[in-house]
Amino acid sequence: MKSHGNTIRVWDLPTRIFHWALVVCVIGSYVTIKLGGLWMDWHARFGMTILGLIIFRLIWGVVGPHYARFSQFVRGPKKLMGYLQGHFTSVAGHNPLGALSVMALLLFIGFQAVSGLFANDDIFTTGPLAYLNSQWSSRLTTLHKLNEWVLLGVIGLHIVAVLWYQFVKRKPIIPPMVHGDTVVVTSSEAVSTQDSWKVRLAALLLAIVIAGFLWWILNLAPTGDFSSFM
């Protein structure tokens, strides 16, 4: 079926890589925690990667291209209510409800990753910062486990919403997150995001800096406490 309108680049490559890398790592983290045992090493690795991805997205949401920026899609309660009542004009990028979903995912996935730094199962795995305070480690371990259920709910709602828009409302939102392009009806919306080699190089340099920061965190733990990462 042909779409009438202008095709524009809405999602830059770094944003798309972030999205699908996060999907893979969240699934990997969930599967490995259920397998337990020696798989806990991989659970921790997935967790550290997720933390890096969340840090990247938070920074990219400030300095990244147009549609990746929080200032472009995060809107107040009035806009959200207007959208729910059908008074919001369709635009490229996230709609107000989608923006709320994105922020909820970043919040709860981010908390899961950060709390994992302090988690301690007293058997196989100890987070790299668990040694700082045993009492806080115990509390955050409990919250880490409880937040799993919140995450399942938030992710479940997100998937249902995506499928609803994709297959019921016939609004393609999955393909643009793969190839980056979408079709807009009015010319006023037809503003392509920046996705040049300079943007991609900047994202790569940011990723390298974040990786170095995470490596530094891993090496804060006393020798042997987090050796499974090395």
JSON list of C-alpha atoms in Angstrom, two decimals:
[
{"chain": "A", "resi": 1, "resn": "MET", "atom": "CA", "xyz": [0.00, 0.00, 0.00]},
{"chain": "A", "resi": 2, "resn": "LYS", "atom": "CA", "xyz": [1.43, 3.35, -1.03]},
{"chain": "A", "resi": 3, "resn": "SER", "atom": "CA", "xyz": [1.62, 6.27, 1.34]},
{"chain": "A", "resi": 4, "resn": "HIS", "atom": "CA", "xyz": [1.10, 9.80, 0.02]},
{"chain": "A", "resi": 5, "resn": "GLY", "atom": "CA", "xyz": [3.43, 12.34, 1.56]},
{"chain": "A", "resi": 6, "resn": "ASN", "atom": "CA", "xyz": [7.07, 13.15, 2.10]},
{"chain": "A", "resi": 7, "resn": "THR", "atom": "CA", "xyz": [9.59, 10.59, 3.28]},
{"chain": "A", "resi": 8, "resn": "ILE", "atom": "CA", "xyz": [11.96, 11.95, 5.89]},
{"chain": "A", "resi": 9, "resn": "ARG", "atom": "CA", "xyz": [14.65, 10.55, 8.18]},
{"chain": "A", "resi": 10, "resn": "VAL", "atom": "CA", "xyz": [13.16, 10.59, 11.67]},
{"chain": "A", "resi": 11, "resn": "TRP", "atom": "CA", "xyz": [15.43, 8.25, 13.66]},
{"chain": "A", "resi": 12, "resn": "ASP", "atom": "CA", "xyz": [19.19, 8.62, 13.37]},
{"chain": "A", "resi": 13, "resn": "LEU", "atom": "CA", "xyz": [21.37, 5.49, 13.33]},
{"chain": "A", "resi": 14, "resn": "PRO", "atom": "CA", "xyz": [22.69, 5.88, 16.91]},
{"chain": "A", "resi": 15, "resn": "THR", "atom": "CA", "xyz": [19.12, 6.09, 18.26]},
{"chain": "A", "resi": 16, "resn": "ARG", "atom": "CA", "xyz": [18.11, 3.00, 16.30]},
{"chain": "A", "resi": 17, "resn": "ILE", "atom": "CA", "xyz": [21.16, 1.06, 17.50]},
{"chain": "A", "resi": 18, "resn": "PHE", "atom": "CA", "xyz": [20.40, 2.11, 21.07]},
{"chain": "A", "resi": 19, "resn": "HIS", "atom": "CA", "xyz": [16.81, 0.91, 20.76]},
{"chain": "A", "resi": 20, "resn": "TRP", "atom": "CA", "xyz": [17.53, -2.56, 19.41]},
{"chain": "A", "resi": 21, "resn": "ALA", "atom": "CA", "xyz": [20.61, -3.06, 21.61]},
{"chain": "A", "resi": 22, "resn": "LEU", "atom": "CA", "xyz": [18.43, -2.28, 24.62]},
{"chain": "A", "resi": 23, "resn": "VAL", "atom": "CA", "xyz": [15.83, -4.80, 23.45]},
{"chain": "A", "resi": 24, "resn": "VAL", "atom": "CA", "xyz": [18.49, -7.52, 23.10]},
{"chain": "A", "resi": 25, "resn": "CYS", "atom": "CA", "xyz": [20.10, -6.72, 26.45]},
{"chain": "A", "resi": 26, "resn": "VAL", "atom": "CA", "xyz": [16.80, -6.60, 28.38]},
{"chain": "A", "resi": 27, "resn": "ILE", "atom": "CA", "xyz": [15.78, -9.97, 26.95]},
{"chain": "A", "resi": 28, "resn": "GLY", "atom": "CA", "xyz": [19.24, -11.37, 27.65]},
{"chain": "A", "resi": 29, "resn": "SER", "atom": "CA", "xyz": [19.18, -10.03, 31.20]},
{"chain": "A", "resi": 30, "resn": "TYR", "atom": "CA", "xyz": [15.76, -11.55, 31.88]},
{"chain": "A", "resi": 31, "resn": "VAL", "atom": "CA", "xyz": [16.63, -14.95, 30.40]},
{"chain": "A", "resi": 32, "resn": "THR", "atom": "CA", "xyz": [19.94, -15.23, 32.26]},
{"chain": "A", "resi": 33, "resn": "ILE", "atom": "CA", "xyz": [18.45, -14.29, 35.64]},
{"chain": "A", "resi": 34, "resn": "LYS", "atom": "CA", "xyz": [15.91, -17.08, 35.19]},
{"chain": "A", "resi": 35, "resn": "LEU", "atom": "CA", "xyz": [18.60, -19.58, 34.22]},
{"chain": "A", "resi": 36, "resn": "GLY", "atom": "CA", "xyz": [20.67, -18.61, 37.27]},
{"chain": "A", "resi": 37, "resn": "GLY", "atom": "CA", "xyz": [23.86, -20.41, 38.21]},
{"chain": "A", "resi": 38, "resn": "LEU", "atom": "CA", "xyz": [26.85, -19.55, 36.05]},
{"chain": "A", "resi": 39, "resn": "TRP", "atom": "CA", "xyz": [24.56, -17.55, 33.77]},
{"chain": "A", "resi": 40, "resn": "MET", "atom": "CA", "xyz": [24.57, -14.84, 36.45]},
{"chain": "A", "resi": 41, "resn": "ASP", "atom": "CA", "xyz": [27.89, -13.61, 35.06]},
{"chain": "A", "resi": 42, "resn": "TRP", "atom": "CA", "xyz": [26.11, -12.89, 31.78]},
{"chain": "A", "resi": 43, "resn": "HIS", "atom": "CA", "xyz": [23.18, -11.34, 33.62]},
{"chain": "A", "resi": 44, "resn": "ALA", "atom": "CA", "xyz": [25.61, -8.87, 35.19]},
{"chain": "A", "resi": 45, "resn": "ARG", "atom": "CA", "xyz": [27.26, -8.16, 31.83]},
{"chain": "A", "resi": 46, "resn": "PHE", "atom": "CA", "xyz": [23.90, -7.46, 30.24]},
{"chain": "A", "resi": 47, "resn": "GLY", "atom": "CA", "xyz": [23.08, -5.22, 33.19]},
{"chain": "A", "resi": 48, "resn": "MET", "atom": "CA", "xyz": [26.25, -3.15, 32.78]},
{"chain": "A", "resi": 49, "resn": "THR", "atom": "CA", "xyz": [25.58, -2.82, 29.06]},
{"chain": "A", "resi": 50, "resn": "ILE", "atom": "CA", "xyz": [22.04, -1.66, 29.80]},
{"chain": "A", "resi": 51, "resn": "LEU", "atom": "CA", "xyz": [23.40, 0.95, 32.20]},
{"chain": "A", "resi": 52, "resn": "GLY", "atom": "CA", "xyz": [25.72, 2.22, 29.48]},
{"chain": "A", "resi": 53, "resn": "LEU", "atom": "CA", "xyz": [22.86, 2.35, 26.99]},
{"chain": "A", "resi": 54, "resn": "ILE", "atom": "CA", "xyz": [20.64, 4.29, 29.39]},
{"chain": "A", "resi": 55, "resn": "ILE", "atom": "CA", "xyz": [23.42, 6.80, 30.11]},
{"chain": "A", "resi": 56, "resn": "PHE", "atom": "CA", "xyz": [23.95, 7.17, 26.37]},
{"chain": "A", "resi": 57, "resn": "ARG", "atom": "CA", "xyz": [20.24, 7.80, 25.72]},
{"chain": "A", "resi": 58, "resn": "LEU", "atom": "CA", "xyz": [19.96, 10.37, 28.50]},
{"chain": "A", "resi": 59, "resn": "ILE", "atom": "CA", "xyz": [22.88, 12.34, 27.07]},
{"chain": "A", "resi": 60, "resn": "TRP", "atom": "CA", "xyz": [21.74, 11.80, 23.49]},
{"chain": "A", "resi": 61, "resn": "GLY", "atom": "CA", "xyz": [18.33, 13.11, 24.49]},
{"chain": "A", "resi": 62, "resn": "VAL", "atom": "CA", "xyz": [19.99, 16.45, 25.22]},
{"chain": "A", "resi": 63, "resn": "VAL", "atom": "CA", "xyz": [22.72, 16.75, 22.56]},
{"chain": "A", "resi": 64, "resn": "GLY", "atom": "CA", "xyz": [21.46, 14.37, 19.87]},
{"chain": "A", "resi": 65, "resn": "PRO", "atom": "CA", "xyz": [19.61, 15.13, 16.62]},
{"chain": "A", "resi": 66, "resn": "HIS", "atom": "CA", "xyz": [16.15, 16.75, 16.48]},
{"chain": "A", "resi": 67, "resn": "TYR", "atom": "CA", "xyz": [13.76, 13.83, 17.05]},
{"chain": "A", "resi": 68, "resn": "ALA", "atom": "CA", "xyz": [16.02, 12.14, 19.60]},
{"chain": "A", "resi": 69, "resn": "ARG", "atom": "CA", "xyz": [15.90, 15.16, 21.92]},
{"chain": "A", "resi": 70, "resn": "PHE", "atom": "CA", "xyz": [13.59, 15.11, 24.93]},
{"chain": "A", "resi": 71, "resn": "SER", "atom": "CA", "xyz": [12.73, 18.75, 24.28]},
{"chain": "A", "resi": 72, "resn": "GLN", "atom": "CA", "xyz": [11.16, 17.68, 20.97]},
{"chain": "A", "resi": 73, "resn": "PHE", "atom": "CA", "xyz": [8.78, 15.00, 22.24]},
{"chain": "A", "resi": 74, "resn": "VAL", "atom": "CA", "xyz": [8.35, 15.31, 26.02]},
{"chain": "A", "resi": 75, "resn": "ARG", "atom": "CA", "xyz": [5.22, 17.39, 26.57]},
{"chain": "A", "resi": 76, "resn": "GLY", "atom": "CA", "xyz": [3.12, 18.46, 29.53]},
{"chain": "A", "resi": 77, "resn": "PRO", "atom": "CA", "xyz": [-0.19, 17.06, 30.87]},
{"chain": "A", "resi": 78, "resn": "LYS", "atom": "CA", "xyz": [-2.24, 19.46, 28.71]},
{"chain": "A", "resi": 79, "resn": "LYS", "atom": "CA", "xyz": [-0.76, 18.13, 25.49]},
{"chain": "A", "resi": 80, "resn": "LEU", "atom": "CA", "xyz": [-1.16, 14.56, 26.70]},
{"chain": "A", "resi": 81, "resn": "MET", "atom": "CA", "xyz": [-4.85, 15.09, 27.53]},
{"chain": "A", "resi": 82, "resn": "GLY", "atom": "CA", "xyz": [-5.36, 16.78, 24.19]},
{"chain": "A", "resi": 83, "resn": "TYR", "atom": "CA", "xyz": [-3.82, 13.80, 22.42]},
{"chain": "A", "resi": 84, "resn": "LEU", "atom": "CA", "xyz": [-6.00, 11.33, 24.34]},
{"chain": "A", "resi": 85, "resn": "GLN", "atom": "CA", "xyz": [-9.07, 13.39, 23.38]},
{"chain": "A", "resi": 86, "resn": "GLY", "atom": "CA", "xyz": [-8.04, 13.39, 19.72]},
{"chain": "A", "resi": 87, "resn": "HIS", "atom": "CA", "xyz": [-7.07, 17.06, 19.53]},
{"chain": "A", "resi": 88, "resn": "PHE", "atom": "CA", "xyz": [-3.36, 16.57, 18.87]},
{"chain": "A", "resi": 89, "resn": "THR", "atom": "CA", "xyz": [-2.03, 16.93, 15.33]},
{"chain": "A", "resi": 90, "resn": "SER", "atom": "CA", "xyz": [0.02, 13.95, 14.16]},
{"chain": "A", "resi": 91, "resn": "VAL", "atom": "CA", "xyz": [3.73, 14.65, 13.96]},
{"chain": "A", "resi": 92, "resn": "ALA", "atom": "CA", "xyz": [6.87, 12.74, 13.15]},
{"chain": "A", "resi": 93, "resn": "GLY", "atom": "CA", "xyz": [8.63, 11.16, 16.09]},
{"chain": "A", "resi": 94, "resn": "HIS", "atom": "CA", "xyz": [7.03, 10.25, 19.40]},
{"chain": "A", "resi": 95, "resn": "ASN", "atom": "CA", "xyz": [3.47, 11.36, 20.17]},
{"chain": "A", "resi": 96, "resn": "PRO", "atom": "CA", "xyz": [2.71, 12.54, 23.76]},
{"chain": "A", "resi": 97, "resn": "LEU", "atom": "CA", "xyz": [1.63, 9.06, 24.88]},
{"chain": "A", "resi": 98, "resn": "GLY", "atom": "CA", "xyz": [4.67, 7.46, 23.26]},
{"chain": "A", "resi": 99, "resn": "ALA", "atom": "CA", "xyz": [6.87, 10.01, 25.00]},
{"chain": "A", "resi": 100, "resn": "LEU", "atom": "CA", "xyz": [5.38, 9.02, 28.35]},
{"chain": "A", "resi": 101, "resn": "SER", "atom": "CA", "xyz": [6.13, 5.38, 27.56]},
{"chain": "A", "resi": 102, "resn": "VAL", "atom": "CA", "xyz": [9.73, 6.19, 26.62]},
{"chain": "A", "resi": 103, "resn": "MET", "atom": "CA", "xyz": [10.35, 8.11, 29.82]},
{"chain": "A", "resi": 104, "resn": "ALA", "atom": "CA", "xyz": [8.78, 5.35, 31.95]},
{"chain": "A", "resi": 105, "resn": "LEU", "atom": "CA", "xyz": [11.00, 2.74, 30.30]},
{"chain": "A", "resi": 106, "resn": "LEU", "atom": "CA", "xyz": [14.13, 4.84, 30.79]},
{"chain": "A", "resi": 107, "resn": "LEU", "atom": "CA", "xyz": [13.20, 5.42, 34.43]},
{"chain": "A", "resi": 108, "resn": "PHE", "atom": "CA", "xyz": [12.46, 1.84, 35.44]},
{"chain": "A", "resi": 109, "resn": "ILE", "atom": "CA", "xyz": [15.11, 0.17, 33.29]},
{"chain": "A", "resi": 110, "resn": "GLY", "atom": "CA", "xyz": [17.60, 2.75, 34.50]},
{"chain": "A", "resi": 111, "resn": "PHE", "atom": "CA", "xyz": [16.72, 2.08, 38.13]},
{"chain": "A", "resi": 112, "resn": "GLN", "atom": "CA", "xyz": [17.11, -1.66, 37.53]},
{"chain": "A", "resi": 113, "resn": "ALA", "atom": "CA", "xyz": [20.57, -1.14, 36.07]},
{"chain": "A", "resi": 114, "resn": "VAL", "atom": "CA", "xyz": [21.73, 1.24, 38.81]},
{"chain": "A", "resi": 115, "resn": "SER", "atom": "CA", "xyz": [20.36, -0.90, 41.65]},
{"chain": "A", "resi": 116, "resn": "GLY", "atom": "CA", "xyz": [22.15, -3.87, 40.09]},
{"chain": "A", "resi": 117, "resn": "LEU", "atom": "CA", "xyz": [25.45, -2.13, 40.80]},
{"chain": "A", "resi": 118, "resn": "PHE", "atom": "CA", "xyz": [24.73, -2.56, 44.52]},
{"chain": "A", "resi": 119, "resn": "ALA", "atom": "CA", "xyz": [22.93, -5.92, 44.38]},
{"chain": "A", "resi": 120, "resn": "ASN", "atom": "CA", "xyz": [24.29, -9.00, 46.11]},
{"chain": "A", "resi": 121, "resn": "ASP", "atom": "CA", "xyz": [22.74, -12.47, 45.95]},
{"chain": "A", "resi": 122, "resn": "ASP", "atom": "CA", "xyz": [25.21, -13.86, 48.54]},
{"chain": "A", "resi": 123, "resn": "ILE", "atom": "CA", "xyz": [25.91, -16.82, 46.24]},
{"chain": "A", "resi": 124, "resn": "PHE", "atom": "CA", "xyz": [27.35, -16.13, 42.80]},
{"chain": "A", "resi": 125, "resn": "THR", "atom": "CA", "xyz": [27.09, -12.44, 42.00]},
{"chain": "A", "resi": 126, "resn": "THR", "atom": "CA", "xyz": [28.05, -9.23, 43.73]},
{"chain": "A", "resi": 127, "resn": "GLY", "atom": "CA", "xyz": [27.57, -5.83, 42.13]},
{"chain": "A", "resi": 128, "resn": "PRO", "atom": "CA", "xyz": [30.72, -3.71, 41.75]},
{"chain": "A", "resi": 129, "resn": "LEU", "atom": "CA", "xyz": [29.47, -1.19, 44.33]},
{"chain": "A", "resi": 130, "resn": "ALA", "atom": "CA", "xyz": [27.89, -3.63, 46.79]},
{"chain": "A", "resi": 131, "resn": "TYR", "atom": "CA", "xyz": [30.97, -3.41, 49.02]},
{"chain": "A", "resi": 132, "resn": "LEU", "atom": "CA", "xyz": [30.31, 0.26, 49.81]},
{"chain": "A", "resi": 133, "resn": "ASN", "atom": "CA", "xyz": [27.48, -0.38, 52.28]},
{"chain": "A", "resi": 134, "resn": "SER", "atom": "CA", "xyz": [26.06, -3.80, 53.15]},
{"chain": "A", "resi": 135, "resn": "GLN", "atom": "CA", "xyz": [22.80, -2.34, 54.48]},
{"chain": "A", "resi": 136, "resn": "TRP", "atom": "CA", "xyz": [22.11, -0.36, 51.33]},
{"chain": "A", "resi": 137, "resn": "SER", "atom": "CA", "xyz": [23.18, -3.35, 49.27]},
{"chain": "A", "resi": 138, "resn": "SER", "atom": "CA", "xyz": [20.51, -5.46, 50.97]},
{"chain": "A", "resi": 139, "resn": "ARG", "atom": "CA", "xyz": [17.81, -2.82, 50.43]},
{"chain": "A", "resi": 140, "resn": "LEU", "atom": "CA", "xyz": [18.68, -2.22, 46.80]},
{"chain": "A", "resi": 141, "resn": "THR", "atom": "CA", "xyz": [18.84, -5.95, 46.15]},
{"chain": "A", "resi": 142, "resn": "THR", "atom": "CA", "xyz": [15.25, -6.22, 47.40]},
{"chain": "A", "resi": 143, "resn": "LEU", "atom": "CA", "xyz": [14.15, -3.27, 45.26]},
{"chain": "A", "resi": 144, "resn": "HIS", "atom": "CA", "xyz": [16.03, -4.73, 42.30]},
{"chain": "A", "resi": 145, "resn": "LYS", "atom": "CA", "xyz": [13.96, -7.90, 42.57]},
{"chain": "A", "resi": 146, "resn": "LEU", "atom": "CA", "xyz": [10.66, -6.05, 43.11]},
{"chain": "A", "resi": 147, "resn": "ASN", "atom": "CA", "xyz": [11.27, -3.70, 40.20]},
{"chain": "A", "resi": 148, "resn": "GLU", "atom": "CA", "xyz": [11.42, -6.71, 37.88]},
{"chain": "A", "resi": 149, "resn": "TRP", "atom": "CA", "xyz": [7.63, -7.00, 38.15]},
{"chain": "A", "resi": 150, "resn": "VAL", "atom": "CA", "xyz": [7.16, -3.29, 37.47]},
{"chain": "A", "resi": 151, "resn": "LEU", "atom": "CA", "xyz": [9.41, -3.61, 34.43]},
{"chain": "A", "resi": 152, "resn": "LEU", "atom": "CA", "xyz": [7.44, -6.55, 33.08]},
{"chain": "A", "resi": 153, "resn": "GLY", "atom": "CA", "xyz": [4.27, -4.49, 33.35]},
{"chain": "A", "resi": 154, "resn": "VAL", "atom": "CA", "xyz": [5.73, -1.38, 31.73]},
{"chain": "A", "resi": 155, "resn": "ILE", "atom": "CA", "xyz": [7.39, -3.34, 28.92]},
{"chain": "A", "resi": 156, "resn": "GLY", "atom": "CA", "xyz": [4.18, -5.34, 28.38]},
{"chain": "A", "resi": 157, "resn": "LEU", "atom": "CA", "xyz": [2.13, -2.14, 28.02]},
{"chain": "A", "resi": 158, "resn": "HIS", "atom": "CA", "xyz": [4.74, -0.72, 25.66]},
{"chain": "A", "resi": 159, "resn": "ILE", "atom": "CA", "xyz": [4.61, -3.79, 23.41]},
{"chain": "A", "resi": 160, "resn": "VAL", "atom": "CA", "xyz": [0.79, -3.80, 23.38]},
{"chain": "A", "resi": 161, "resn": "ALA", "atom": "CA", "xyz": [0.75, -0.09, 22.46]},
{"chain": "A", "resi": 162, "resn": "VAL", "atom": "CA", "xyz": [3.27, -0.60, 19.66]},
{"chain": "A", "resi": 163, "resn": "LEU", "atom": "CA", "xyz": [1.27, -3.50, 18.21]},
{"chain": "A", "resi": 164, "resn": "TRP", "atom": "CA", "xyz": [-1.96, -1.50, 18.52]},
{"chain": "A", "resi": 165, "resn": "TYR", "atom": "CA", "xyz": [-0.56, 1.41, 16.53]},
{"chain": "A", "resi": 166, "resn": "GLN", "atom": "CA", "xyz": [1.15, -0.85, 14.02]},
{"chain": "A", "resi": 167, "resn": "PHE", "atom": "CA", "xyz": [-1.65, -3.29, 13.21]},
{"chain": "A", "resi": 168, "resn": "VAL", "atom": "CA", "xyz": [-4.92, -1.74, 14.43]},
{"chain": "A", "resi": 169, "resn": "LYS", "atom": "CA", "xyz": [-4.44, 1.96, 13.73]},
{"chain": "A", "resi": 170, "resn": "ARG", "atom": "CA", "xyz": [-2.26, 1.16, 10.69]},
{"chain": "A", "resi": 171, "resn": "LYS", "atom": "CA", "xyz": [0.37, 3.65, 11.79]},
{"chain": "A", "resi": 172, "resn": "PRO", "atom": "CA", "xyz": [3.81, 2.21, 10.95]},
{"chain": "A", "resi": 173, "resn": "ILE", "atom": "CA", "xyz": [6.08, 2.80, 13.93]},
{"chain": "A", "resi": 174, "resn": "ILE", "atom": "CA", "xyz": [8.18, -0.37, 13.87]},
{"chain": "A", "resi": 175, "resn": "PRO", "atom": "CA", "xyz": [9.75, -0.04, 10.37]},
{"chain": "A", "resi": 176, "resn": "PRO", "atom": "CA", "xyz": [11.04, 3.53, 10.99]},
{"chain": "A", "resi": 177, "resn": "MET", "atom": "CA", "xyz": [12.95, 2.24, 14.02]},
{"chain": "A", "resi": 178, "resn": "VAL", "atom": "CA", "xyz": [14.65, -0.22, 11.65]},
{"chain": "A", "resi": 179, "resn": "HIS", "atom": "CA", "xyz": [15.47, 1.89, 8.59]},
{"chain": "A", "resi": 180, "resn": "GLY", "atom": "CA", "xyz": [15.02, 5.34, 10.11]},
{"chain": "A", "resi": 181, "resn": "ASP", "atom": "CA", "xyz": [12.54, 6.81, 7.63]},
{"chain": "A", "resi": 182, "resn": "THR", "atom": "CA", "xyz": [8.86, 7.69, 7.93]},
{"chain": "A", "resi": 183, "resn": "VAL", "atom": "CA", "xyz": [6.21, 9.32, 5.75]},
{"chain": "A", "resi": 184, "resn": "VAL", "atom": "CA", "xyz": [4.60, 12.61, 6.78]},
{"chain": "A", "resi": 185, "resn": "VAL", "atom": "CA", "xyz": [1.49, 14.02, 5.17]},
{"chain": "A", "resi": 186, "resn": "THR", "atom": "CA", "xyz": [2.00, 17.77, 5.49]},
{"chain": "A", "resi": 187, "resn": "SER", "atom": "CA", "xyz": [5.07, 19.60, 4.27]},
{"chain": "A", "resi": 188, "resn": "SER", "atom": "CA", "xyz": [5.35, 21.50, 7.57]},
{"chain": "A", "resi": 189, "resn": "GLU", "atom": "CA", "xyz": [6.27, 18.21, 9.26]},
{"chain": "A", "resi": 190, "resn": "ALA", "atom": "CA", "xyz": [8.84, 17.25, 6.65]},
{"chain": "A", "resi": 191, "resn": "VAL", "atom": "CA", "xyz": [11.99, 18.09, 8.59]},
{"chain": "A", "resi": 192, "resn": "SER", "atom": "CA", "xyz": [14.57, 15.33, 8.39]},
{"chain": "A", "resi": 193, "resn": "THR", "atom": "CA", "xyz": [16.75, 14.71, 11.39]},
{"chain": "A", "resi": 194, "resn": "GLN", "atom": "CA", "xyz": [20.52, 14.89, 11.13]},
{"chain": "A", "resi": 195, "resn": "ASP", "atom": "CA", "xyz": [22.10, 11.50, 10.50]},
{"chain": "A", "resi": 196, "resn": "SER", "atom": "CA", "xyz": [25.42, 12.37, 8.93]},
{"chain": "A", "resi": 197, "resn": "TRP", "atom": "CA", "xyz": [28.77, 10.74, 9.55]},
{"chain": "A", "resi": 198, "resn": "LYS", "atom": "CA", "xyz": [29.54, 13.58, 11.99]},
{"chain": "A", "resi": 199, "resn": "VAL", "atom": "CA", "xyz": [26.49, 12.66, 14.08]},
{"chain": "A", "resi": 200, "resn": "ARG", "atom": "CA", "xyz": [27.46, 8.99, 14.03]},
{"chain": "A", "resi": 201, "resn": "LEU", "atom": "CA", "xyz": [31.08, 9.75, 14.92]},
{"chain": "A", "resi": 202, "resn": "ALA", "atom": "CA", "xyz": [29.93, 11.91, 17.84]},
{"chain": "A", "resi": 203, "resn": "ALA", "atom": "CA", "xyz": [27.74, 9.03, 19.05]},
{"chain": "A", "resi": 204, "resn": "LEU", "atom": "CA", "xyz": [30.67, 6.61, 18.76]},
{"chain": "A", "resi": 205, "resn": "LEU", "atom": "CA", "xyz": [32.95, 8.89, 20.77]},
{"chain": "A", "resi": 206, "resn": "LEU", "atom": "CA", "xyz": [30.24, 9.28, 23.42]},
{"chain": "A", "resi": 207, "resn": "ALA", "atom": "CA", "xyz": [29.84, 5.49, 23.58]},
{"chain": "A", "resi": 208, "resn": "ILE", "atom": "CA", "xyz": [33.61, 5.06, 24.06]},
{"chain": "A", "resi": 209, "resn": "VAL", "atom": "CA", "xyz": [33.64, 7.58, 26.92]},
{"chain": "A", "resi": 210, "resn": "ILE", "atom": "CA", "xyz": [30.69, 5.82, 28.59]},
{"chain": "A", "resi": 211, "resn": "ALA", "atom": "CA", "xyz": [32.40, 2.44, 28.18]},
{"chain": "A", "resi": 212, "resn": "GLY", "atom": "CA", "xyz": [35.48, 3.87, 29.89]},
{"chain": "A", "resi": 213, "resn": "PHE", "atom": "CA", "xyz": [33.33, 5.18, 32.72]},
{"chain": "A", "resi": 214, "resn": "LEU", "atom": "CA", "xyz": [31.72, 1.77, 33.24]},
{"chain": "A", "resi": 215, "resn": "TRP", "atom": "CA", "xyz": [35.13, 0.09, 33.19]},
{"chain": "A", "resi": 216, "resn": "TRP", "atom": "CA", "xyz": [36.23, 2.50, 35.92]},
{"chain": "A", "resi": 217, "resn": "ILE", "atom": "CA", "xyz": [33.17, 1.54, 38.01]},
{"chain": "A", "resi": 218, "resn": "LEU", "atom": "CA", "xyz": [33.97, -2.15, 37.60]},
{"chain": "A", "resi": 219, "resn": "ASN", "atom": "CA", "xyz": [37.47, -1.55, 38.90]},
{"chain": "A", "resi": 220, "resn": "LEU", "atom": "CA", "xyz": [36.28, 0.28, 42.02]},
{"chain": "A", "resi": 221, "resn": "ALA", "atom": "CA", "xyz": [35.43, -3.00, 43.71]},
{"chain": "A", "resi": 222, "resn": "PRO", "atom": "CA", "xyz": [38.13, -4.68, 45.82]},
{"chain": "A", "resi": 223, "resn": "THR", "atom": "CA", "xyz": [40.20, -7.17, 43.86]},
{"chain": "A", "resi": 224, "resn": "GLY", "atom": "CA", "xyz": [38.27, -10.40, 43.28]},
{"chain": "A", "resi": 225, "resn": "ASP", "atom": "CA", "xyz": [34.81, -9.05, 44.11]},
{"chain": "A", "resi": 226, "resn": "PHE", "atom": "CA", "xyz": [33.87, -8.62, 40.48]},
{"chain": "A", "resi": 227, "resn": "SER", "atom": "CA", "xyz": [36.43, -10.75, 38.71]},
{"chain": "A", "resi": 228, "resn": "SER", "atom": "CA", "xyz": [33.81, -12.51, 36.58]},
{"chain": "A", "resi": 229, "resn": "PHE", "atom": "CA", "xyz": [33.60, -9.37, 34.43]},
{"chain": "A", "resi": 230, "resn": "MET", "atom": "CA", "xyz": [37.25, -9.27, 33.58]}
]
